[in-house]
GROMACS .gro file of C-alpha atoms in nm:
model
  119
    1MET     CA    1   0.003   0.011  -0.002
    2LYS     CA    2   0.119   0.351  -0.059
    3PHE     CA    3   0.155   0.583   0.246
    4LEU     CA    4   0.230   0.957   0.300
    5LEU     CA    5   0.373   0.976   0.659
    6ASP     CA    6   0.302   1.318   0.841
    7VAL     CA    7   0.610   1.487   1.028
    8ASN     CA    8   0.451   1.377   1.352
    9VAL     CA    9   0.477   0.984   1.264
   10GLY     CA   10   0.751   0.956   0.993
   11GLY     CA   11   1.056   0.865   1.197
   12ALA     CA   12   0.891   0.617   1.428
   13LEU     CA   13   0.673   0.431   1.172
   14SER     CA   14   0.920   0.469   0.862
   15PRO     CA   15   1.119   0.141   0.925
   16THR     CA   16   0.815  -0.068   1.027
   17LEU     CA   17   0.621   0.014   0.713
   18LEU     CA   18   0.925  -0.043   0.486
   19LYS     CA   19   0.970  -0.378   0.648
   20LEU     CA   20   0.621  -0.475   0.562
   21ASP     CA   21   0.693  -0.377   0.189
   22HIS     CA   22   0.475  -0.056   0.180
   23ASP     CA   23   0.548   0.217  -0.044
   24ILE     CA   24   0.616   0.514   0.183
   25ALA     CA   25   0.684   0.885   0.124
   26CYS     CA   26   0.764   1.111   0.419
   27VAL     CA   27   0.658   1.487   0.458
   28ALA     CA   28   0.983   1.540   0.663
   29ASP     CA   29   1.194   1.443   0.365
   30VAL     CA   30   1.054   1.728   0.154
   31ASN     CA   31   0.942   2.000   0.388
   32PRO     CA   32   0.870   1.958   0.772
   33ARG     CA   33   0.658   2.282   0.771
   34LEU     CA   34   0.423   2.171   0.467
   35ALA     CA   35   0.072   2.301   0.510
   36ASP     CA   36  -0.173   2.035   0.576
   37SER     CA   37  -0.362   2.133   0.276
   38THR     CA   38  -0.045   2.076   0.060
   39ILE     CA   39   0.001   1.750   0.221
   40LEU     CA   40  -0.345   1.634   0.140
   41GLU     CA   41  -0.302   1.751  -0.227
   42TRP     CA   42   0.016   1.546  -0.251
   43ALA     CA   43  -0.159   1.235  -0.115
   44VAL     CA   44  -0.437   1.269  -0.370
   45LYS     CA   45  -0.172   1.329  -0.643
   46GLU     CA   46  -0.011   1.014  -0.566
   47GLU     CA   47  -0.301   0.814  -0.432
   48ARG     CA   48  -0.139   0.768  -0.082
   49ALA     CA   49  -0.311   0.703   0.243
   50ILE     CA   50  -0.192   0.973   0.502
   51ILE     CA   51  -0.063   0.852   0.848
   52THR     CA   52  -0.084   1.110   1.113
   53THR     CA   53  -0.153   1.184   1.481
   54ASP     CA   54  -0.339   1.507   1.412
   55SER     CA   55  -0.689   1.568   1.334
   56ASP     CA   56  -0.652   1.837   1.088
   57PHE     CA   57  -0.675   1.623   0.777
   58GLU     CA   58  -1.000   1.473   0.900
   59GLN     CA   59  -1.154   1.834   0.962
   60MET     CA   60  -1.058   1.928   0.600
   61ILE     CA   61  -1.210   1.624   0.457
   62TRP     CA   62  -1.537   1.644   0.653
   63LEU     CA   63  -1.603   2.014   0.676
   64GLN     CA   64  -1.448   2.119   0.331
   65GLU     CA   65  -1.534   1.786   0.151
   66LYS     CA   66  -1.182   1.755   0.044
   67SER     CA   67  -1.088   1.456  -0.170
   68HIS     CA   68  -0.847   1.192  -0.032
   69TYR     CA   69  -0.720   0.844  -0.053
   70GLY     CA   70  -0.769   0.763   0.316
   71VAL     CA   71  -0.632   0.866   0.646
   72LEU     CA   72  -0.519   0.668   0.939
   73ARG     CA   73  -0.486   0.882   1.235
   74LEU     CA   74  -0.313   0.700   1.531
   75GLU     CA   75  -0.323   0.787   1.900
   76ASN     CA   76  -0.026   0.992   2.005
   77LEU     CA   77   0.160   0.723   2.196
   78PRO     CA   78   0.519   0.648   2.294
   79ARG     CA   79   0.705   0.514   1.984
   80MET     CA   80   0.672   0.141   2.069
   81GLU     CA   81   0.323   0.136   2.155
   82ARG     CA   82   0.239   0.325   1.825
   83ILE     CA   83   0.431   0.075   1.629
   84VAL     CA   84   0.210  -0.201   1.782
   85LEU     CA   85  -0.105  -0.012   1.723
   86LEU     CA   86  -0.015   0.051   1.364
   87ARG     CA   87   0.065  -0.328   1.307
   88SER     CA   88  -0.267  -0.427   1.462
   89ILE     CA   89  -0.468  -0.180   1.242
   90LEU     CA   90  -0.268  -0.299   0.923
   91ALA     CA   91  -0.351  -0.658   1.017
   92ALA     CA   92  -0.710  -0.583   1.078
   93TYR     CA   93  -0.822  -0.301   0.860
   94ALA     CA   94  -0.587  -0.340   0.540
   95GLN     CA   95  -0.906  -0.377   0.308
   96GLU     CA   96  -1.064  -0.072   0.454
   97LEU     CA   97  -0.738   0.135   0.408
   98GLU     CA   98  -0.701   0.012   0.046
   99ALA     CA   99  -1.063   0.127   0.006
  100GLY     CA  100  -0.951   0.490   0.112
  101VAL     CA  101  -1.164   0.545   0.431
  102ILE     CA  102  -1.072   0.741   0.750
  103ILE     CA  103  -0.960   0.528   1.045
  104ILE     CA  104  -0.929   0.688   1.383
  105ALA     CA  105  -0.724   0.440   1.606
  106THR     CA  106  -0.644   0.440   1.972
  107GLN     CA  107  -0.552   0.152   2.190
  108LYS     CA  108  -0.910   0.122   2.321
  109LYS     CA  109  -1.120   0.198   2.027
  110VAL     CA  110  -1.125   0.205   1.632
  111ARG     CA  111  -1.364   0.439   1.427
  112ILE     CA  112  -1.395   0.405   1.065
  113GLY     CA  113  -1.548   0.693   0.847
  114ARG     CA  114  -1.669   0.671   0.488
  115LYS     CA  115  -1.463   0.783   0.189
  116ILE     CA  116  -1.535   1.127   0.031
  117THR     CA  117  -1.565   1.090  -0.354
  118ASP     CA  118  -1.569   1.341  -0.634
  119ASP     CA  119  -1.894   1.179  -0.777
   0.00000   0.00000   0.00000
């Protein structure tokens, strides 16, 4: 799967995603201060799901009806706990992520939102 890693998750999750043979791009490698709207446009252009810990992408998608290819928002946990959460989400919800939905994941709960389409 293709992911775009937000600045707040890239360093911690990159090695894990690469070991699992995912195609990743990292915002920090291009410009750590890139605006969220530009990150979302990048993700759409390259058909990548965004992985982040911040809710700004969901707000743009829900309130401004922006197109996207999926968002996985992880709870802001210590590094190892975040990696465990990521692995469990990928194992349980890979099909949903491939379909481009929004997933909000904490250690206690997972919420799945619908995909916004241009139709």
